[in-house]
Amino acid sequence: MTNSFVKLHIDGAVGTLIFFTPEHNALPTAILTDLEQQILRADANTDLKVLVIKSGGDRTFCAGASFKELIAIENEAQGKRFFMGFAKVILAMRASRLLTVVRVQGKSVGGGVGLAAAADYCLASQYSSIKLSEISIGIGPFVIGPAVTRKIGVSAFSQMTINAQEFYSAEWAKEKGLYAEVLNSAEELDEAVAKLANELATYNPEALAECKKMFWSGTKGWKKLLEDRATTSGKLVLSEFTRNKLKSYA
Amino acid sequence: MTNSFVKLHIDGAVGTLIFFTPEHNALPTAILTDLEQQILRADANTDLKVLVIKSGGDRTFCAGASFKELIAIENEAQGKRFFMGFAKVILAMRASRLLTVVRVQGKSVGGGVGLAAAADYCLASQYSSIKLSEISIGIGPFVIGPAVTRKIGVSAFSQMTINAQEFYSAEWAKEKGLYAEVLNSAEELDEAVAKLANELATYNPEALAECKKMFWSGTKGWKKLLEDRATTSGKLVLSEFTRNKLKSYA
Amino acid sequence: MTNSFVKLHIDGAVGTLIFFTPEHNALPTAILTDLEQQILRADANTDLKVLVIKSGGDRTFCAGASFKELIAIENEAQGKRFFMGFAKVILAMRASRLLTVVRVQGKSVGGGVGLAAAADYCLASQYSSIKLSEISIGIGPFVIGPAVTRKIGVSAFSQMTINAQEFYSAEWAKEKGLYAEVLNSAEELDEAVAKLANELATYNPEALAECKKMFWSGTKGWKKLLEDRATTSGKLVLSEFTRNKLKSYA
């Protein structure tokens, strides 16, 4: 894990948060905790008006939960703690006064789709297909469910969850509302992200903060809800079914 | 009605429920009651992990309410009782721990659209256009409204309800979220249904049941809501407008 | 403002409400008040079954808030009062027993998008692109937010709000659910509006009223919500950022 990192870069009113792990940006607890902390730090920085979130590398945006950590979970408390890592990142993005712009350069799986869905505005490359494979390993997209459903609706979320072996295309994700824009290349993606972030950086910060509140109205219950969901995932991950599946991938 | 039937077929962890009536699979109370009972029976069968629901014949999936029974309604209590037949089927699909996979081979009207919408995953052939014609006979899609709105949203539901003479194509229904997949032929449809059902049958039943709960969270009020809606339909069906319309079709 | 008007025309069971201002149908308080009053008047007219709403001219459907009035706002009370004009029109459309059919012949901006979104059924020409530019002048689409979100969902609404310089096409608006139909020309648009209105005029008014109630169920809190939103807009419009922006356009 020595190469993994989370970095917050500040340029005028635009903060850029980058995360990376050598396992296709799969997320262990340490990185999830860092992500949450840096989102809180950006929120507290009154110079900032907008937060761009992206991952390192030019292929997978985020492979979801770290399989190494999933395998190491030994009891329900540990299980819940692990899944709370995703919950806390989503809740921090939701609670921030900053509009979040997520840049997706490639595939996302499970929790990675949750990060994209927690964005206020998500731009992706044409290679950014998405998969919710949780049910095929005996768990489910419980913690990220509210964020994904909020963006793509219960029909598309049910479909992805049930058809767990399928990668859905970036174009499909755009039709359903996960991505606001799909760009042809990483270069075009970077240009579009920079253009939007720089534009938002010129706006009235009070108006931006009120828009943020409006976008997330009706999600007050999420703190409790995501915690309950983490409990559910934390139990299911201990099932024999899941243990066997995880071992077969290890 | 002698040829009408509801049958539950069990094959390993996959239950398959088939209904048929000689009137384009239009549904009288007796068949609705049987459907509800068989859904409950499947739910109680601990061997099962998934429930496929389909109708007989190779054309219409379901023509909705039985016109013969609609015409015979003489008072509000009878009216409510009839519409509660649809409510009970939808509520049984919702409350079941089993994921439901609905196979739609052709057109649906009114209550038939409600059955498709109550599915967790609905696959259809390209011929499976849909119509909500209720308002043109002086009633409305009240009982099925919550299920249809949950799947396609209030915009598309309002549109179909108001533009009551129009069949909307299977492709439109897929874009709006009613169908997860649209297949070219009955053969491809059968293959896709079997593939999905067999895959779901290999999964962890606890995880499937938790996903089911998640998909339907926020619908706790439906028992009371659908009963209120059945009351509304039961009243309107007695209006002179509706009596005259029904007679003109008889 | 001498040429501005709001007229209610009655033809059998079809009411047609027309508004016009010489500033691309941008709406000052006087016209918003008239609109609300005429919607209430139509609702009280028991001959009517359906209300068509359209604007004058063959280009812009509605440019949103009157900039002249925005500039003249001097305190929070005046600000709130102005934005309540939009709130009251939306609430009147929502509360009416009449199904509303909105005819959109061209572009809409800000509050104009809100009017289209408050329709039960909205038909538009292919030139009817839409923009929510509020955030670029330091406010936000707060009062119209609930109506627009109800029709196009929180993803598309967030996208438009954030990407405030962009006109989204009529085709996009249809995909997202704002428009039920997009027609090629003003002539086709008029034909389609007349066909639908005349059809609705033949239906059972009790059934229409129950459908209307169903479409808007879950919006009981809007009176308070839109008032809170008008307060927010009324404050932000006084910010230095907004004052400077408005002056630069004047």
mmCIF file of N, CA and C in Angstrom, chain B residues 135-143 145-146 154-166 168 172 175-176 229 232 236 239 241-242 245, chain C residues 49 99-101 120-121 150-152 174-181 195-196 199-200 202-208 210-211 213-217:
data_model
loop_
_atom_site.group_PDB
_atom_site.id
_atom_site.type_symbol
_atom_site.label_atom_id
_atom_site.label_comp_id
_atom_site.label_asym_id
_atom_site.label_seq_id
_atom_site.Cartn_x
_atom_site.Cartn_y
_atom_site.Cartn_z
ATOM 1 N N ILE B 135 -58.443 6.637 -18.088
ATOM 2 C CA ILE B 135 -59.171 7.900 -18.070
ATOM 3 C C ILE B 135 -60.179 7.984 -19.220
ATOM 4 N N SER B 136 -59.921 7.263 -20.295
ATOM 5 C CA SER B 136 -60.852 7.296 -21.427
ATOM 6 C C SER B 136 -62.134 6.528 -21.116
ATOM 7 N N ILE B 137 -62.123 5.711 -20.059
ATOM 8 C CA ILE B 137 -63.393 5.079 -19.646
ATOM 9 C C ILE B 137 -63.878 5.667 -18.318
ATOM 10 N N GLY B 138 -63.336 6.821 -17.965
ATOM 11 C CA GLY B 138 -63.906 7.554 -16.834
ATOM 12 C C GLY B 138 -63.361 7.177 -15.473
ATOM 13 N N ILE B 139 -62.331 6.329 -15.454
ATOM 14 C CA ILE B 139 -61.696 6.043 -14.166
ATOM 15 C C ILE B 139 -60.255 6.578 -14.233
ATOM 16 N N GLY B 140 -59.304 5.907 -13.629
ATOM 17 C CA GLY B 140 -57.916 6.362 -13.680
ATOM 18 C C GLY B 140 -57.011 5.240 -13.190
ATOM 19 N N PRO B 141 -55.703 5.312 -13.475
ATOM 20 C CA PRO B 141 -54.781 4.256 -13.037
ATOM 21 C C PRO B 141 -54.380 4.460 -11.574
ATOM 22 N N PHE B 142 -55.393 4.435 -10.695
ATOM 23 C CA PHE B 142 -55.146 4.838 -9.313
ATOM 24 C C PHE B 142 -54.393 3.774 -8.514
ATOM 25 N N VAL B 143 -54.856 2.531 -8.579
ATOM 26 C CA VAL B 143 -54.245 1.471 -7.763
ATOM 27 C C VAL B 143 -52.822 1.162 -8.239
ATOM 28 N N GLY B 145 -50.947 3.262 -9.873
ATOM 29 C CA GLY B 145 -50.169 4.502 -9.961
ATOM 30 C C GLY B 145 -48.857 4.480 -9.182
ATOM 31 N N PRO B 146 -48.876 4.115 -7.924
ATOM 32 C CA PRO B 146 -47.617 4.122 -7.169
ATOM 33 C C PRO B 146 -46.560 3.180 -7.756
ATOM 34 N N VAL B 154 -42.920 10.402 -12.259
ATOM 35 C CA VAL B 154 -44.219 11.057 -12.328
ATOM 36 C C VAL B 154 -44.454 11.709 -13.698
ATOM 37 N N SER B 155 -43.394 12.134 -14.398
ATOM 38 C CA SER B 155 -43.567 12.755 -15.718
ATOM 39 C C SER B 155 -44.134 11.756 -16.716
ATOM 40 N N ALA B 156 -43.459 10.619 -16.837
ATOM 41 C CA ALA B 156 -43.891 9.620 -17.813
ATOM 42 C C ALA B 156 -45.244 9.035 -17.423
ATOM 43 N N PHE B 157 -45.460 8.873 -16.123
ATOM 44 C CA PHE B 157 -46.758 8.348 -15.672
ATOM 45 C C PHE B 157 -47.889 9.330 -15.988
ATOM 46 N N SER B 158 -47.667 10.616 -15.716
ATOM 47 C CA SER B 158 -48.686 11.625 -16.054
ATOM 48 C C SER B 158 -48.963 11.618 -17.552
ATOM 49 N N GLN B 159 -47.877 11.552 -18.324
ATOM 50 C CA GLN B 159 -48.008 11.578 -19.776
ATOM 51 C C GLN B 159 -48.883 10.437 -20.287
ATOM 52 N N MET B 160 -48.587 9.214 -19.837
ATOM 53 C CA MET B 160 -49.364 8.053 -20.277
ATOM 54 C C MET B 160 -50.820 8.147 -19.835
ATOM 55 N N THR B 161 -51.010 8.619 -18.609
ATOM 56 C CA THR B 161 -52.366 8.696 -18.060
ATOM 57 C C THR B 161 -53.219 9.674 -18.859
ATOM 58 N N ILE B 162 -52.618 10.826 -19.178
ATOM 59 C CA ILE B 162 -53.351 11.890 -19.878
ATOM 60 C C ILE B 162 -53.544 11.548 -21.351
ATOM 61 N N ASN B 163 -52.520 11.004 -21.978
ATOM 62 C CA ASN B 163 -52.594 10.642 -23.392
ATOM 63 C C ASN B 163 -53.080 9.191 -23.482
ATOM 64 N N ALA B 164 -54.320 8.999 -23.070
ATOM 65 C CA ALA B 164 -54.828 7.676 -22.731
ATOM 66 C C ALA B 164 -55.118 6.785 -23.927
ATOM 67 N N GLN B 165 -55.115 7.351 -25.128
ATOM 68 C CA GLN B 165 -55.418 6.551 -26.325
ATOM 69 C C GLN B 165 -54.155 5.975 -26.948
ATOM 70 N N GLU B 166 -53.017 6.348 -26.428
ATOM 71 C CA GLU B 166 -51.753 6.036 -27.108
ATOM 72 C C GLU B 166 -51.064 4.795 -26.524
ATOM 73 N N TYR B 168 -47.580 3.295 -25.992
ATOM 74 C CA TYR B 168 -46.171 3.687 -25.964
ATOM 75 C C TYR B 168 -45.327 2.442 -26.232
ATOM 76 N N TRP B 172 -39.680 2.929 -25.642
ATOM 77 C CA TRP B 172 -40.002 4.044 -24.742
ATOM 78 C C TRP B 172 -40.084 3.546 -23.296
ATOM 79 N N GLU B 175 -36.598 3.092 -22.032
ATOM 80 C CA GLU B 175 -35.958 4.384 -21.713
ATOM 81 C C GLU B 175 -36.455 4.944 -20.390
ATOM 82 N N LYS B 176 -37.742 4.786 -20.137
ATOM 83 C CA LYS B 176 -38.336 5.359 -18.939
ATOM 84 C C LYS B 176 -38.097 4.491 -17.707
ATOM 85 N N ARG B 229 -56.799 4.116 -2.979
ATOM 86 C CA ARG B 229 -56.913 4.222 -4.430
ATOM 87 C C ARG B 229 -58.001 3.286 -4.982
ATOM 88 N N THR B 232 -61.293 4.938 -4.508
ATOM 89 C CA THR B 232 -61.529 5.946 -5.550
ATOM 90 C C THR B 232 -61.998 5.299 -6.849
ATOM 91 N N LEU B 236 -65.618 5.748 -8.921
ATOM 92 C CA LEU B 236 -65.684 6.308 -10.276
ATOM 93 C C LEU B 236 -66.281 5.317 -11.275
ATOM 94 N N SER B 239 -69.861 5.782 -12.107
ATOM 95 C CA SER B 239 -70.356 7.019 -12.719
ATOM 96 C C SER B 239 -71.079 6.714 -14.027
ATOM 97 N N PHE B 241 -70.805 8.217 -16.783
ATOM 98 C CA PHE B 241 -69.821 8.256 -17.858
ATOM 99 C C PHE B 241 -69.230 6.867 -18.091
ATOM 100 N N THR B 242 -68.788 6.239 -17.010
ATOM 101 C CA THR B 242 -68.145 4.927 -17.131
ATOM 102 C C THR B 242 -69.147 3.844 -17.538
ATOM 103 N N LYS B 245 -69.663 4.094 -21.217
ATOM 104 C CA LYS B 245 -68.472 3.663 -21.953
ATOM 105 C C LYS B 245 -68.379 2.144 -21.963
ATOM 106 N N LYS C 49 -62.911 21.825 -18.205
ATOM 107 C CA LYS C 49 -62.301 20.552 -17.826
ATOM 108 C C LYS C 49 -60.785 20.566 -17.988
ATOM 109 N N LEU C 99 -56.563 19.772 -15.291
ATOM 110 C CA LEU C 99 -55.285 19.394 -15.889
ATOM 111 C C LEU C 99 -54.796 20.586 -16.705
ATOM 112 N N THR C 100 -53.499 20.894 -16.575
ATOM 113 C CA THR C 100 -52.943 22.002 -17.344
ATOM 114 C C THR C 100 -52.073 21.457 -18.473
ATOM 115 N N VAL C 101 -52.282 22.019 -19.651
ATOM 116 C CA VAL C 101 -51.512 21.656 -20.843
ATOM 117 C C VAL C 101 -50.733 22.902 -21.244
ATOM 118 N N ASP C 120 -49.176 19.762 -16.288
ATOM 119 C CA ASP C 120 -49.438 18.328 -16.217
ATOM 120 C C ASP C 120 -48.995 17.636 -17.497
ATOM 121 N N TYR C 121 -49.042 18.378 -18.586
ATOM 122 C CA TYR C 121 -48.646 17.830 -19.891
ATOM 123 C C TYR C 121 -48.089 18.993 -20.680
ATOM 124 N N ARG C 150 -39.343 17.746 -9.839
ATOM 125 C CA ARG C 150 -40.435 16.776 -9.937
ATOM 126 C C ARG C 150 -40.546 16.222 -11.358
ATOM 127 N N LYS C 151 -40.265 17.049 -12.358
ATOM 128 C CA LYS C 151 -40.428 16.614 -13.741
ATOM 129 C C LYS C 151 -39.172 15.952 -14.316
ATOM 130 N N ILE C 152 -37.985 16.482 -14.027
ATOM 131 C CA ILE C 152 -36.786 15.958 -14.695
ATOM 132 C C ILE C 152 -35.826 15.258 -13.737
ATOM 133 N N LYS C 174 -37.122 16.597 -23.477
ATOM 134 C CA LYS C 174 -38.096 15.515 -23.641
ATOM 135 C C LYS C 174 -37.577 14.216 -23.013
ATOM 136 N N GLU C 175 -36.338 13.891 -23.294
ATOM 137 C CA GLU C 175 -35.735 12.694 -22.682
ATOM 138 C C GLU C 175 -35.823 12.735 -21.160
ATOM 139 N N LYS C 176 -35.594 13.913 -20.611
ATOM 140 C CA LYS C 176 -35.581 14.031 -19.156
ATOM 141 C C LYS C 176 -36.983 14.117 -18.559
ATOM 142 N N GLY C 177 -37.995 14.330 -19.395
ATOM 143 C CA GLY C 177 -39.371 14.291 -18.892
ATOM 144 C C GLY C 177 -40.072 15.643 -18.789
ATOM 145 N N LEU C 178 -39.393 16.731 -19.170
ATOM 146 C CA LEU C 178 -40.059 18.034 -19.097
ATOM 147 C C LEU C 178 -41.146 18.141 -20.160
ATOM 148 N N TYR C 179 -40.803 17.768 -21.381
ATOM 149 C CA TYR C 179 -41.772 17.800 -22.467
ATOM 150 C C TYR C 179 -42.290 16.388 -22.732
ATOM 151 N N ALA C 180 -43.602 16.270 -22.915
ATOM 152 C CA ALA C 180 -44.173 14.976 -23.305
ATOM 153 C C ALA C 180 -44.008 14.759 -24.804
ATOM 154 N N GLU C 181 -44.077 15.851 -25.554
ATOM 155 C CA GLU C 181 -43.961 15.757 -27.012
ATOM 156 C C GLU C 181 -43.160 16.937 -27.538
ATOM 157 N N LYS C 195 -55.785 18.881 -30.293
ATOM 158 C CA LYS C 195 -56.249 17.489 -30.282
ATOM 159 C C LYS C 195 -56.334 16.963 -28.842
ATOM 160 N N LEU C 196 -55.274 17.208 -28.083
ATOM 161 C CA LEU C 196 -55.256 16.701 -26.706
ATOM 162 C C LEU C 196 -56.312 17.398 -25.858
ATOM 163 N N GLU C 199 -59.770 16.240 -26.636
ATOM 164 C CA GLU C 199 -59.993 14.882 -26.141
ATOM 165 C C GLU C 199 -60.267 14.905 -24.640
ATOM 166 N N LEU C 200 -59.415 15.621 -23.912
ATOM 167 C CA LEU C 200 -59.604 15.699 -22.459
ATOM 168 C C LEU C 200 -60.975 16.301 -22.128
ATOM 169 N N THR C 202 -63.680 15.715 -23.413
ATOM 170 C CA THR C 202 -64.793 14.751 -23.500
ATOM 171 C C THR C 202 -64.856 13.828 -22.287
ATOM 172 N N TYR C 203 -63.841 13.899 -21.413
ATOM 173 C CA TYR C 203 -63.752 12.913 -20.332
ATOM 174 C C TYR C 203 -64.591 13.293 -19.114
ATOM 175 N N ASN C 204 -64.637 12.347 -18.178
ATOM 176 C CA ASN C 204 -65.356 12.489 -16.917
ATOM 177 C C ASN C 204 -64.614 13.462 -15.985
ATOM 178 N N PRO C 205 -65.188 14.638 -15.692
ATOM 179 C CA PRO C 205 -64.440 15.630 -14.903
ATOM 180 C C PRO C 205 -64.017 15.138 -13.522
ATOM 181 N N GLU C 206 -64.823 14.271 -12.909
ATOM 182 C CA GLU C 206 -64.427 13.717 -11.604
ATOM 183 C C GLU C 206 -63.161 12.873 -11.719
ATOM 184 N N ALA C 207 -63.084 12.103 -12.790
ATOM 185 C CA ALA C 207 -61.904 11.255 -12.995
ATOM 186 C C ALA C 207 -60.675 12.121 -13.265
ATOM 187 N N LEU C 208 -60.866 13.172 -14.058
ATOM 188 C CA LEU C 208 -59.752 14.092 -14.337
ATOM 189 C C LEU C 208 -59.246 14.729 -13.040
ATOM 190 N N GLU C 210 -59.490 13.567 -10.003
ATOM 191 C CA GLU C 210 -58.798 12.585 -9.164
ATOM 192 C C GLU C 210 -57.393 12.286 -9.703
ATOM 193 N N CYS C 211 -57.257 12.265 -11.023
ATOM 194 C CA CYS C 211 -55.924 12.068 -11.622
ATOM 195 C C CYS C 211 -55.009 13.232 -11.247
ATOM 196 N N LYS C 213 -55.138 15.132 -8.640
ATOM 197 C CA LYS C 213 -54.729 14.958 -7.241
ATOM 198 C C LYS C 213 -53.613 13.923 -7.122
ATOM 199 N N MET C 214 -53.783 12.814 -7.845
ATOM 200 C CA MET C 214 -52.786 11.744 -7.798
ATOM 201 C C MET C 214 -51.428 12.229 -8.306
ATOM 202 N N PHE C 215 -51.429 12.955 -9.433
ATOM 203 C CA PHE C 215 -50.159 13.413 -10.009
ATOM 204 C C PHE C 215 -49.373 14.259 -9.008
ATOM 205 N N TRP C 216 -50.113 15.031 -8.202
ATOM 206 C CA TRP C 216 -49.452 15.992 -7.310
ATOM 207 C C TRP C 216 -49.394 15.514 -5.867
ATOM 208 N N SER C 217 -49.740 14.239 -5.634
ATOM 209 C CA SER C 217 -49.646 13.746 -4.259
ATOM 210 C C SER C 217 -48.190 13.840 -3.805
#
